[in-house]
């Protein structure tokens, strides 16, 4: 017997007879066998490495007592091997000792089904419509869900359902694409030059907006809205002059539900077709919508029904909203109001842009989208209270600042959840008479 086990193994594998009393192989012998078998498996139709390794495992577990026994079993494997297209058997071809028990389809579905979350209420409302056709209940479910949670969105604030939620809450009807294209093809509107002077600086420092919305798209949207407002003015002017009085927003006892339903057109013959700041107000629609047509319908409905006073005459609705910021702050935080007043800081100096744009001028844009979810659900008039909530949240900074004027020139980044919770709390402190003015100030 040779004193080199690995040489003995090699001679055996070359069909040399070995004594049956050969001692069990050493680890070195096993390693050598594995190398030789790998080489032969690559050059001939020998069994796969997986089959050989399984036999090696049996050897180490004590199932085979000698190298000869291992060789006999290896030879049996060679004899039963059937070559197929010159390739060795893959792992998937190996027979399993015990096939797995198939799981019923019902159980698989039950395992993968997650417990529905409250956030799915909004998505289900868009997909399935109102429950049992009850529109009032469907809107109530959407509002409740938006008050508790936020619409699911990615890090950029994009959501596949947000624009449809906005269209529902703004009561915006479906619009044929050709209608929008007709407005675009009419060419420059009377406000085209003003639009071009504003669009290039719309959210100029926001990389998310610049990456998604082009200036050309924003120009088309604003120009189409200007044409629509222009046509509405022409229709009103062609009627009896008293017809404009029936569209007057001065309805002191209108309920909140009727004001937010969009049933009354607030445009008059004095309404403008474009005012500075409409570009920023249009920006979130252009960003969130999946098409320009959707953005156009939502934006035009907002101006026509929710805040027509913001584009009428000298923007009297915006000035009323700014004055209401002071009055609401005086009620909810008299000390802060008095301090700002002593510094000559009236709301018209720092809140005009926030009122006109529904806080769209304050970054970041994803937080603006979440805030608009809340405003469209419960009324854009609550934007005034949201501005007051921002002031209250800045209370300590304002008192400690050496120059509150510089501090309020640009509000800190929006935190929608904090502002929304604070707004709901502050609304409870506002008297009914003042709240009625809030509801109607933009009409």
XYZ file of C-alpha atoms in Angstrom, residues 127-315:
189
model
C -60.946 53.939 -7.714
C -64.425 52.800 -6.670
C -66.341 56.053 -6.320
C -68.605 56.995 -3.405
C -70.048 54.120 -1.331
C -73.511 53.117 -2.548
C -73.458 56.156 -4.813
C -73.710 58.514 -1.828
C -71.583 61.506 -2.854
C -71.952 63.242 0.512
C -70.664 60.201 2.364
C -67.832 59.759 -0.126
C -66.653 63.356 0.308
C -66.916 63.009 4.075
C -64.722 59.897 3.984
C -62.110 61.691 1.893
C -62.054 64.687 4.223
C -61.783 62.512 7.323
C -58.913 60.562 5.787
C -57.034 63.703 4.762
C -57.467 65.151 8.238
C -55.974 62.041 9.862
C -53.323 61.105 7.342
C -51.508 62.338 4.278
C -51.799 61.130 0.718
C -49.102 58.563 0.055
C -46.355 60.151 -2.003
C -42.692 59.665 -2.788
C -39.863 61.880 -1.623
C -40.610 64.400 -4.371
C -44.230 64.680 -3.283
C -45.530 62.853 -6.358
C -48.670 60.758 -6.035
C -50.691 58.957 -8.677
C -54.019 59.886 -7.042
C -53.468 63.427 -5.731
C -54.600 65.314 -8.832
C -57.803 63.250 -8.941
C -58.480 64.003 -5.287
C -58.052 67.697 -6.051
C -60.385 67.492 -9.032
C -63.019 65.803 -6.870
C -62.713 68.299 -4.025
C -62.753 71.253 -6.443
C -65.801 69.779 -8.180
C -63.994 70.031 -11.505
C -65.768 68.297 -14.400
C -64.085 66.188 -17.018
C -62.808 68.251 -19.914
C -62.141 66.994 -23.452
C -58.527 67.465 -24.429
C -59.616 69.222 -27.625
C -61.186 72.004 -25.566
C -57.847 72.766 -23.958
C -56.037 72.473 -27.270
C -58.443 74.949 -28.857
C -57.493 77.510 -26.212
C -53.805 76.833 -26.767
C -54.124 77.159 -30.526
C -55.772 80.555 -30.217
C -52.328 81.975 -29.652
C -51.231 84.716 -27.274
C -53.949 86.080 -24.984
C -54.235 89.779 -24.057
C -52.181 88.958 -20.937
C -49.467 87.044 -22.779
C -46.728 89.624 -22.234
C -47.427 89.744 -18.481
C -47.332 85.970 -18.354
C -43.963 85.831 -20.104
C -42.561 88.359 -17.644
C -43.437 86.103 -14.694
C -43.041 82.478 -15.778
C -39.246 82.381 -15.930
C -38.968 83.219 -12.222
C -41.707 80.836 -11.017
C -40.249 78.816 -8.117
C -36.850 79.543 -9.627
C -34.945 78.095 -6.658
C -36.936 74.844 -6.438
C -35.046 72.037 -8.230
C -38.009 69.641 -8.054
C -40.273 72.036 -9.916
C -37.641 72.959 -12.483
C -36.924 69.311 -13.197
C -40.549 68.396 -13.829
C -42.278 71.499 -15.229
C -40.944 73.445 -18.188
C -41.536 77.143 -18.715
C -43.314 76.396 -21.991
C -45.820 74.182 -20.199
C -46.467 76.876 -17.593
C -46.949 79.514 -20.308
C -49.493 77.341 -22.126
C -51.424 76.738 -18.910
C -51.564 80.389 -17.869
C -52.374 81.548 -21.393
C -55.227 79.049 -21.696
C -56.629 80.117 -18.308
C -56.364 83.763 -19.381
C -58.380 82.992 -22.508
C -61.026 81.216 -20.458
C -61.341 84.112 -18.002
C -61.429 86.508 -20.936
C -64.294 84.587 -22.540
C -66.171 84.520 -19.223
C -65.860 88.287 -18.934
C -67.138 88.723 -22.474
C -70.142 86.509 -21.764
C -70.989 88.490 -18.628
C -70.617 91.832 -20.386
C -72.853 90.751 -23.258
C -75.718 89.981 -20.891
C -77.914 92.398 -19.063
C -75.721 94.567 -16.766
C -77.766 93.403 -13.786
C -76.702 89.820 -14.448
C -73.350 90.520 -12.875
C -75.082 91.325 -9.600
C -76.385 87.778 -9.402
C -72.781 86.572 -9.474
C -71.705 88.902 -6.698
C -69.731 87.182 -3.938
C -71.377 89.272 -1.227
C -73.485 86.542 0.339
C -73.293 87.085 4.055
C -75.247 84.037 5.167
C -73.983 81.394 2.744
C -73.202 78.093 4.429
C -69.771 76.502 4.361
C -71.002 73.573 2.305
C -72.408 75.736 -0.470
C -69.278 77.880 -0.539
C -66.962 74.925 -1.007
C -69.124 73.061 -3.475
C -68.261 75.356 -6.370
C -71.878 75.758 -7.425
C -71.671 79.540 -7.910
C -69.451 81.278 -10.398
C -67.811 84.247 -8.696
C -66.478 85.924 -11.843
C -67.804 89.351 -12.777
C -67.146 91.848 -15.530
C -64.493 93.378 -13.248
C -62.511 90.158 -13.021
C -59.047 90.249 -14.495
C -57.616 87.577 -16.747
C -54.164 87.601 -15.173
C -52.597 89.141 -12.081
C -49.043 88.913 -10.842
C -48.700 85.883 -8.614
C -51.005 83.614 -10.626
C -47.889 81.913 -11.972
C -46.937 80.729 -8.470
C -50.534 79.724 -7.747
C -50.534 77.635 -10.924
C -47.199 75.962 -10.206
C -48.391 73.209 -7.809
C -51.105 72.191 -10.286
C -48.549 71.931 -13.094
C -46.294 69.889 -10.813
C -48.865 67.477 -9.385
C -50.992 66.884 -12.486
C -50.298 64.070 -14.888
C -51.246 66.205 -17.886
C -51.669 69.862 -18.724
C -55.401 69.326 -19.224
C -55.821 68.148 -15.628
C -53.804 71.094 -14.339
C -55.864 73.498 -16.456
C -59.221 72.189 -15.210
C -58.170 72.250 -11.548
C -56.558 75.693 -11.725
C -59.395 77.334 -13.644
C -61.976 75.887 -11.258
C -60.026 77.218 -8.289
C -60.022 80.741 -9.745
C -63.616 80.585 -10.955
C -65.345 79.152 -7.893
C -63.059 79.106 -4.860
C -61.157 82.392 -4.963
C -62.427 84.615 -7.795
C -61.846 87.644 -5.576
C -58.106 87.075 -5.889
C -58.179 87.964 -9.607
C -60.944 90.550 -9.549
C -60.186 94.262 -9.863
C -57.345 95.281 -7.576
C -57.260 91.814 -5.967
